[in-house]
PDB file of C-alpha atoms and ligand atoms in Angstrom:
ATOM      1  CA  UNK F 103     -58.713  18.008 -50.427  1.00  0.00           C
ATOM      2  CA  UNK F 104     -60.951  15.123 -51.127  1.00  0.00           C
ATOM      3  CA  UNK F 105     -60.751  12.467 -53.699  1.00  0.00           C
ATOM      4  CA  UNK F 106     -63.588  10.316 -54.721  1.00  0.00           C
ATOM      5  CA  UNK F 107     -63.158   6.673 -53.950  1.00  0.00           C
ATOM      6  CA  UNK F 108     -62.976   4.617 -57.076  1.00  0.00           C
ATOM      7  CA  UNK F 109     -64.432   1.162 -57.185  1.00  0.00           C
ATOM      8  CA  UNK F 110     -63.191  -1.487 -59.458  1.00  0.00           C
ATOM      9  CA  UNK F 111     -64.681  -4.843 -60.186  1.00  0.00           C
ATOM     10  CA  UNK F 112     -67.844  -4.239 -58.298  1.00  0.00           C
ATOM     11  CA  UNK F 113     -69.124  -7.705 -57.807  1.00  0.00           C
ATOM     12  CA  UNK F 114     -72.773  -7.967 -57.156  1.00  0.00           C
ATOM     13  CA  UNK F 115     -74.933  -5.232 -55.812  1.00  0.00           C
ATOM     14  CA  UNK F 116     -76.349  -6.841 -52.748  1.00  0.00           C
ATOM     15  CA  UNK F 117     -75.254  -5.559 -49.408  1.00  0.00           C
ATOM     16  CA  UNK F 118     -74.858  -8.757 -47.498  1.00  0.00           C
ATOM     17  CA  UNK F 119     -74.161  -9.120 -43.850  1.00  0.00           C
ATOM     18  CA  UNK F 120     -74.499 -12.829 -43.445  1.00  0.00           C
ATOM     19  CA  UNK F 121     -74.838 -13.429 -39.772  1.00  0.00           C
ATOM     20  CA  UNK F 122     -71.904 -13.668 -37.472  1.00  0.00           C
ATOM     21  CA  UNK F 123     -68.868 -13.001 -39.544  1.00  0.00           C
ATOM     22  CA  UNK F 124     -70.662 -14.079 -42.603  1.00  0.00           C
ATOM     23  CA  UNK F 125     -70.258 -17.723 -41.785  1.00  0.00           C
ATOM     24  CA  UNK F 126     -73.673 -18.405 -40.379  1.00  0.00           C
ATOM     25  CA  UNK F 127     -76.609 -19.121 -42.573  1.00  0.00           C
ATOM     26  CA  UNK F 128     -79.555 -20.183 -40.484  1.00  0.00           C
ATOM     27  CA  UNK F 129     -81.639 -17.930 -38.308  1.00  0.00           C
ATOM     28  CA  UNK F 130     -80.431 -19.539 -35.106  1.00  0.00           C
ATOM     29  CA  UNK F 131     -76.843 -18.821 -36.060  1.00  0.00           C
ATOM     30  CA  UNK F 132     -77.370 -15.142 -36.610  1.00  0.00           C
ATOM     31  CA  UNK F 133     -76.116 -13.902 -33.283  1.00  0.00           C
ATOM     32  CA  UNK F 134     -75.027 -10.446 -34.438  1.00  0.00           C
ATOM     33  CA  UNK F 135     -76.497  -7.804 -36.642  1.00  0.00           C
ATOM     34  CA  UNK F 136     -75.480  -4.342 -37.739  1.00  0.00           C
ATOM     35  CA  UNK F 137     -77.164  -3.148 -34.546  1.00  0.00           C
ATOM     36  CA  UNK F 138     -75.057  -5.230 -32.161  1.00  0.00           C
ATOM     37  CA  UNK F 139     -72.114  -2.845 -31.920  1.00  0.00           C
ATOM     38  CA  UNK F 140     -73.020   0.775 -32.496  1.00  0.00           C
ATOM     39  CA  UNK F 141     -72.145   3.268 -33.818  1.00  0.00           C
ATOM     40  CA  UNK F 142     -70.810   1.656 -36.965  1.00  0.00           C
ATOM     41  CA  UNK F 143     -70.848   2.157 -40.725  1.00  0.00           C
ATOM     42  CA  UNK F 144     -71.686  -1.385 -41.742  1.00  0.00           C
ATOM     43  CA  UNK F 145     -74.638  -0.243 -43.919  1.00  0.00           C
ATOM     44  CA  UNK F 146     -72.270   1.907 -45.993  1.00  0.00           C
ATOM     45  CA  UNK F 147     -70.044  -1.021 -46.949  1.00  0.00           C
ATOM     46  CA  UNK F 148     -70.194  -3.303 -49.929  1.00  0.00           C
ATOM     47  CA  UNK F 149     -70.056  -6.081 -47.392  1.00  0.00           C
ATOM     48  CA  UNK F 150     -68.073  -7.474 -44.498  1.00  0.00           C
ATOM     49  CA  UNK F 151     -65.551 -10.205 -45.166  1.00  0.00           C
ATOM     50  CA  UNK F 152     -63.644 -12.263 -42.627  1.00  0.00           C
ATOM     51  CA  UNK F 153     -60.707 -14.557 -42.089  1.00  0.00           C
ATOM     52  CA  UNK F 154     -61.460 -18.009 -40.786  1.00  0.00           C
ATOM     53  CA  UNK F 155     -58.812 -17.727 -38.085  1.00  0.00           C
ATOM     54  CA  UNK F 156     -56.155 -15.515 -36.554  1.00  0.00           C
ATOM     55  CA  UNK F 157     -53.265 -15.048 -36.637  1.00  0.00           C
ATOM     56  CA  UNK F 158     -53.434 -14.391 -40.343  1.00  0.00           C
ATOM     57  CA  UNK F 159     -50.160 -14.836 -42.207  1.00  0.00           C
ATOM     58  CA  UNK F 160     -48.524 -11.777 -43.793  1.00  0.00           C
ATOM     59  CA  UNK F 161     -45.712 -11.716 -46.318  1.00  0.00           C
ATOM     60  CA  UNK F 162     -43.755  -8.661 -47.480  1.00  0.00           C
ATOM     61  CA  UNK F 163     -42.726  -8.887 -51.118  1.00  0.00           C
ATOM     62  CA  UNK F 164     -38.956  -8.462 -51.348  1.00  0.00           C
ATOM     63  CA  UNK F 165     -38.855  -6.554 -54.605  1.00  0.00           C
ATOM     64  CA  UNK F 166     -36.844  -3.414 -55.384  1.00  0.00           C
ATOM     65  CA  UNK F 167     -39.346  -1.256 -53.495  1.00  0.00           C
ATOM     66  CA  UNK F 168     -39.025  -3.134 -50.219  1.00  0.00           C
ATOM     67  CA  UNK F 169     -37.164  -1.799 -47.220  1.00  0.00           C
ATOM     68  CA  UNK F 170     -37.026  -2.856 -43.575  1.00  0.00           C
ATOM     69  CA  UNK F 171     -37.965   0.711 -42.674  1.00  0.00           C
ATOM     70  CA  UNK F 172     -41.206   0.563 -44.659  1.00  0.00           C
ATOM     71  CA  UNK F 173     -41.934  -2.848 -43.196  1.00  0.00           C
ATOM     72  CA  UNK F 174     -41.571  -1.442 -39.687  1.00  0.00           C
ATOM     73  CA  UNK F 175     -43.955   1.414 -40.487  1.00  0.00           C
ATOM     74  CA  UNK F 176     -46.460  -0.950 -42.070  1.00  0.00           C
ATOM     75  CA  UNK F 177     -46.456  -3.236 -39.054  1.00  0.00           C
ATOM     76  CA  UNK F 178     -46.996  -0.238 -36.768  1.00  0.00           C
ATOM     77  CA  UNK F 179     -50.061   0.544 -38.832  1.00  0.00           C
ATOM     78  CA  UNK F 180     -51.292  -3.063 -38.699  1.00  0.00           C
ATOM     79  CA  UNK F 181     -50.703  -3.087 -34.937  1.00  0.00           C
ATOM     80  CA  UNK F 182     -53.280  -0.341 -34.484  1.00  0.00           C
ATOM     81  CA  UNK F 183     -55.931  -2.968 -35.264  1.00  0.00           C
ATOM     82  CA  UNK F 184     -54.253  -5.554 -33.060  1.00  0.00           C
ATOM     83  CA  UNK F 185     -54.260  -3.141 -30.147  1.00  0.00           C
ATOM     84  CA  UNK F 186     -57.767  -1.810 -30.764  1.00  0.00           C
ATOM     85  CA  UNK F 187     -59.224  -5.326 -30.800  1.00  0.00           C
ATOM     86  CA  UNK F 188     -57.331  -6.524 -27.745  1.00  0.00           C
ATOM     87  CA  UNK F 189     -55.351  -8.897 -29.986  1.00  0.00           C
ATOM     88  CA  UNK F 190     -58.429 -10.589 -31.414  1.00  0.00           C
ATOM     89  CA  UNK F 191     -57.005  -9.466 -34.746  1.00  0.00           C
ATOM     90  CA  UNK F 192     -53.502 -10.918 -34.970  1.00  0.00           C
ATOM     91  CA  UNK F 193     -51.017 -11.610 -37.720  1.00  0.00           C
ATOM     92  CA  UNK F 194     -47.736 -13.405 -38.093  1.00  0.00           C
ATOM     93  CA  UNK F 195     -45.112 -12.366 -40.633  1.00  0.00           C
ATOM     94  CA  UNK F 196     -43.894 -15.281 -42.715  1.00  0.00           C
ATOM     95  CA  UNK F 197     -40.782 -15.566 -44.883  1.00  0.00           C
ATOM     96  CA  UNK F 198     -42.244 -17.296 -47.891  1.00  0.00           C
ATOM     97  CA  UNK F 199     -45.075 -16.091 -50.093  1.00  0.00           C
ATOM     98  CA  UNK F 200     -46.574 -19.549 -50.400  1.00  0.00           C
ATOM     99  CA  UNK F 201     -47.476 -19.551 -46.717  1.00  0.00           C
ATOM    100  CA  UNK F 202     -49.046 -16.100 -46.771  1.00  0.00           C
ATOM    101  CA  UNK F 203     -52.704 -15.139 -46.782  1.00  0.00           C
ATOM    102  CA  UNK F 204     -51.939 -11.416 -47.065  1.00  0.00           C
ATOM    103  CA  UNK F 205     -49.168 -10.226 -49.376  1.00  0.00           C
ATOM    104  CA  UNK F 206     -47.856  -6.687 -48.953  1.00  0.00           C
ATOM    105  CA  UNK F 207     -46.190  -4.541 -51.622  1.00  0.00           C
ATOM    106  CA  UNK F 208     -44.732  -1.053 -51.473  1.00  0.00           C
ATOM    107  CA  UNK F 209     -45.193   1.368 -54.358  1.00  0.00           C
ATOM    108  CA  UNK F 210     -42.905   4.436 -54.546  1.00  0.00           C
ATOM    109  CA  UNK F 211     -44.937   5.945 -57.405  1.00  0.00           C
ATOM    110  CA  UNK F 212     -47.948   6.865 -55.285  1.00  0.00           C
ATOM    111  CA  UNK F 213     -49.182   7.889 -51.856  1.00  0.00           C
ATOM    112  CA  UNK F 214     -52.369   5.915 -52.416  1.00  0.00           C
ATOM    113  CA  UNK F 215     -53.275   2.529 -51.120  1.00  0.00           C
ATOM    114  CA  UNK F 216     -54.964  -0.417 -52.755  1.00  0.00           C
ATOM    115  CA  UNK F 217     -56.237  -3.736 -51.499  1.00  0.00           C
ATOM    116  CA  UNK F 218     -57.571  -6.598 -53.526  1.00  0.00           C
ATOM    117  CA  UNK F 219     -58.850  -9.871 -52.281  1.00  0.00           C
ATOM    118  CA  UNK F 220     -60.348 -13.161 -53.085  1.00  0.00           C
ATOM    119  CA  UNK F 221     -63.246 -14.558 -51.070  1.00  0.00           C
ATOM    120  CA  UNK F 222     -66.071 -17.013 -51.188  1.00  0.00           C
ATOM    121  CA  UNK F 223     -69.183 -15.109 -52.230  1.00  0.00           C
ATOM    122  CA  UNK F 224     -71.674 -17.177 -50.226  1.00  0.00           C
ATOM    123  CA  UNK F 225     -69.997 -16.637 -46.877  1.00  0.00           C
ATOM    124  CA  UNK F 226     -67.592 -13.723 -47.325  1.00  0.00           C
ATOM    125  CA  UNK F 227     -64.765 -15.900 -46.070  1.00  0.00           C
ATOM    126  CA  UNK F 228     -61.461 -14.538 -47.308  1.00  0.00           C
ATOM    127  CA  UNK F 229     -59.052 -16.702 -49.270  1.00  0.00           C
ATOM    128  CA  UNK F 230     -56.230 -14.254 -49.918  1.00  0.00           C
ATOM    129  CA  UNK F 231     -55.493 -10.545 -49.976  1.00  0.00           C
ATOM    130  CA  UNK F 232     -52.975  -8.285 -51.641  1.00  0.00           C
ATOM    131  CA  UNK F 233     -52.148  -4.915 -50.087  1.00  0.00           C
ATOM    132  CA  UNK F 234     -50.293  -2.135 -51.881  1.00  0.00           C
ATOM    133  CA  UNK F 235     -48.911   0.709 -49.790  1.00  0.00           C
ATOM    134  CA  UNK F 236     -47.806   3.916 -51.482  1.00  0.00           C
ATOM    135  CA  UNK F 237     -44.521   5.264 -50.116  1.00  0.00           C
ATOM    136  CA  UNK F 238     -44.132   8.353 -52.283  1.00  0.00           C
ATOM    137  CA  UNK F 239     -42.908  11.266 -50.195  1.00  0.00           C
ATOM    138  CA  UNK F 240     -41.410   9.005 -47.537  1.00  0.00           C
ATOM    139  CA  UNK F 241     -43.627  10.358 -44.771  1.00  0.00           C
ATOM    140  CA  UNK F 242     -43.513   7.962 -41.838  1.00  0.00           C
ATOM    141  CA  UNK F 243     -46.881   9.212 -40.590  1.00  0.00           C
ATOM    142  CA  UNK F 244     -48.577   8.756 -43.940  1.00  0.00           C
ATOM    143  CA  UNK F 245     -47.051   5.356 -44.686  1.00  0.00           C
ATOM    144  CA  UNK F 246     -48.165   4.174 -41.257  1.00  0.00           C
ATOM    145  CA  UNK F 247     -51.652   5.572 -41.817  1.00  0.00           C
ATOM    146  CA  UNK F 248     -52.064   4.084 -45.289  1.00  0.00           C
ATOM    147  CA  UNK F 249     -50.864   0.758 -43.925  1.00  0.00           C
ATOM    148  CA  UNK F 250     -53.402   0.831 -41.113  1.00  0.00           C
ATOM    149  CA  UNK F 251     -56.202   1.796 -43.518  1.00  0.00           C
ATOM    150  CA  UNK F 252     -55.346  -0.895 -46.054  1.00  0.00           C
ATOM    151  CA  UNK F 253     -55.014  -3.513 -43.334  1.00  0.00           C
ATOM    152  CA  UNK F 254     -58.545  -2.570 -42.299  1.00  0.00           C
ATOM    153  CA  UNK F 255     -59.656  -3.607 -45.775  1.00  0.00           C
ATOM    154  CA  UNK F 256     -57.459  -6.702 -45.722  1.00  0.00           C
ATOM    155  CA  UNK F 257     -59.097  -7.997 -42.552  1.00  0.00           C
ATOM    156  CA  UNK F 258     -62.585  -7.608 -43.910  1.00  0.00           C
ATOM    157  CA  UNK F 259     -63.876  -4.040 -44.186  1.00  0.00           C
ATOM    158  CA  UNK F 260     -64.913  -4.037 -47.835  1.00  0.00           C
ATOM    159  CA  UNK F 261     -65.867  -0.417 -48.274  1.00  0.00           C
ATOM    160  CA  UNK F 262     -65.374   3.001 -46.741  1.00  0.00           C
ATOM    161  CA  UNK F 263     -66.815   5.163 -44.021  1.00  0.00           C
ATOM    162  CA  UNK F 264     -68.441   8.477 -44.928  1.00  0.00           C
ATOM    163  CA  UNK F 265     -67.102  10.112 -41.766  1.00  0.00           C
ATOM    164  CA  UNK F 266     -63.759  11.927 -42.262  1.00  0.00           C
ATOM    165  CA  UNK F 267     -62.818  11.151 -38.648  1.00  0.00           C
ATOM    166  CA  UNK F 268     -62.771   7.402 -39.265  1.00  0.00           C
ATOM    167  CA  UNK F 269     -59.724   5.374 -40.193  1.00  0.00           C
ATOM    168  CA  UNK F 270     -61.697   3.900 -43.083  1.00  0.00           C
ATOM    169  CA  UNK F 271     -62.668   7.202 -44.664  1.00  0.00           C
ATOM    170  CA  UNK F 272     -61.278   6.977 -48.208  1.00  0.00           C
ATOM    171  CA  UNK F 273     -58.843   9.882 -47.970  1.00  0.00           C
ATOM    172  CA  UNK F 274     -56.551  11.413 -45.384  1.00  0.00           C
ATOM    173  CA  UNK F 275     -54.874  14.680 -44.526  1.00  0.00           C
ATOM    174  CA  UNK F 276     -51.094  14.392 -45.011  1.00  0.00           C
ATOM    175  CA  UNK F 277     -49.017  14.285 -41.833  1.00  0.00           C
ATOM    176  CA  UNK F 278     -52.025  13.780 -39.575  1.00  0.00           C
ATOM    177  CA  UNK F 279     -51.966  10.263 -38.089  1.00  0.00           C
ATOM    178  CA  UNK F 280     -55.098   8.203 -38.684  1.00  0.00           C
ATOM    179  CA  UNK F 281     -56.714   6.698 -35.612  1.00  0.00           C
ATOM    180  CA  UNK F 282     -59.153   3.831 -35.246  1.00  0.00           C
ATOM    181  CA  UNK F 283     -62.428   5.307 -34.004  1.00  0.00           C
ATOM    182  CA  UNK F 284     -65.199   3.567 -32.100  1.00  0.00           C
ATOM    183  CA  UNK F 285     -67.117   3.304 -35.390  1.00  0.00           C
ATOM    184  CA  UNK F 286     -64.141   1.644 -37.081  1.00  0.00           C
ATOM    185  CA  UNK F 287     -63.805  -0.798 -34.217  1.00  0.00           C
ATOM    186  CA  UNK F 288     -67.522  -1.577 -34.061  1.00  0.00           C
ATOM    187  CA  UNK F 289     -67.613  -2.170 -37.800  1.00  0.00           C
ATOM    188  CA  UNK F 290     -64.806  -4.694 -37.569  1.00  0.00           C
ATOM    189  CA  UNK F 291     -66.321  -6.285 -34.461  1.00  0.00           C
ATOM    190  CA  UNK F 292     -69.494  -6.904 -36.455  1.00  0.00           C
ATOM    191  CA  UNK F 293     -67.450  -8.997 -38.894  1.00  0.00           C
ATOM    192  CA  UNK F 294     -65.974 -11.026 -36.043  1.00  0.00           C
ATOM    193  CA  UNK F 295     -68.742 -10.732 -33.515  1.00  0.00           C
ATOM    194  CA  UNK F 296     -68.367 -14.291 -32.291  1.00  0.00           C
ATOM    195  CA  UNK F 297     -65.035 -13.297 -30.752  1.00  0.00           C
ATOM    196  CA  UNK F 298     -66.563 -10.383 -28.916  1.00  0.00           C
ATOM    197  CA  UNK F 299     -69.708 -11.939 -27.524  1.00  0.00           C
ATOM    198  CA  UNK F 300     -68.255 -15.283 -26.488  1.00  0.00           C
ATOM    199  CA  UNK F 301     -69.776 -17.500 -29.168  1.00  0.00           C
ATOM    200  CA  UNK F 302     -67.969 -19.915 -31.376  1.00  0.00           C
ATOM    201  CA  UNK F 303     -68.313 -19.336 -35.056  1.00  0.00           C
ATOM    202  CA  UNK F 304     -70.508 -21.774 -36.891  1.00  0.00           C
ATOM    203  CA  UNK F 305     -68.458 -23.145 -39.746  1.00  0.00           C
ATOM    204  CA  UNK F 306     -69.924 -22.394 -43.133  1.00  0.00           C
ATOM    205  CA  UNK F 307     -71.436 -25.373 -44.841  1.00  0.00           C
ATOM    206  CA  UNK F 308     -69.058 -26.690 -47.454  1.00  0.00           C
ATOM    207  CA  UNK F 309     -70.080 -25.420 -50.833  1.00  0.00           C
ATOM    208  CA  UNK F 310     -68.350 -25.930 -54.084  1.00  0.00           C
ATOM    209  CA  UNK F 311     -67.817 -22.473 -55.375  1.00  0.00           C
ATOM    210  CA  UNK F 312     -65.133 -20.408 -56.982  1.00  0.00           C
ATOM    211  CA  UNK F 313     -63.757 -17.475 -55.010  1.00  0.00           C
ATOM    212  CA  UNK F 314     -64.473 -14.071 -56.487  1.00  0.00           C
ATOM    213  CA  UNK F 315     -62.035 -11.190 -56.740  1.00  0.00           C
ATOM    214  CA  UNK F 316     -62.573  -7.663 -55.498  1.00  0.00           C
ATOM    215  CA  UNK F 317     -60.415  -4.551 -55.443  1.00  0.00           C
ATOM    216  CA  UNK F 318     -60.774  -1.411 -53.389  1.00  0.00           C
ATOM    217  CA  UNK F 319     -58.790   1.681 -54.317  1.00  0.00           C
ATOM    218  CA  UNK F 320     -57.975   4.355 -51.781  1.00  0.00           C
ATOM    219  CA  UNK F 321     -56.820   7.488 -53.567  1.00  0.00           C
ATOM    220  CA  UNK F 322     -55.452   9.199 -50.534  1.00  0.00           C
ATOM    221  CA  UNK F 323     -53.227  11.886 -51.925  1.00  0.00           C
ATOM    222  CA  UNK F 324     -52.500  14.026 -54.966  1.00  0.00           C
TER     223      UNK F 324
HETATM  224 ZN1   ZN G 181     -59.687   2.386 -48.541  1.00  0.00          ZN
END
């Protein structure tokens, strides 16, 4: 069963891969392109976003839908990216929402996932992200998979792969664990290429601009 990905708040039409992690502007700074790590699905994305530094802080909302069990499953999903990137992608769980860049919510009414974020449009640098993980059905495999998929968005993959084998394909088959493929990994590496080719990121020039909001919906189940 397939479900069409729905896009909300599509902001701007331009597919923009702005140099290394989006931070670089000048020609000399553009050390990576969509051809640096292949195969990938960078051209299929709205764009690549990035966090200025890792570890990124994560907070789990302690509302009525929270449980330690779901948190454990979510972190196992997040850890797939940590492991795949050799700990280039890292997070730290914090106890207060004020300190968090990524806030995580559980939703018992759905099996879908949803990520929204705020970022600077000129560079793609992320400001904050909100991840919603559907827990309907209580399937450990599916909650782990949705968590891994949504975390992929939350760390910068703003879009979906067209290949059903990829973690970032918009839908999944229930009770089949999602795995990070080479294309998933290469796509993320393109967003953070400075970490993978031994360059330091060139800090974006300070610009006075207002972050924009984007939301990506992942209708993964009936
Ligand atoms: Zn998605």
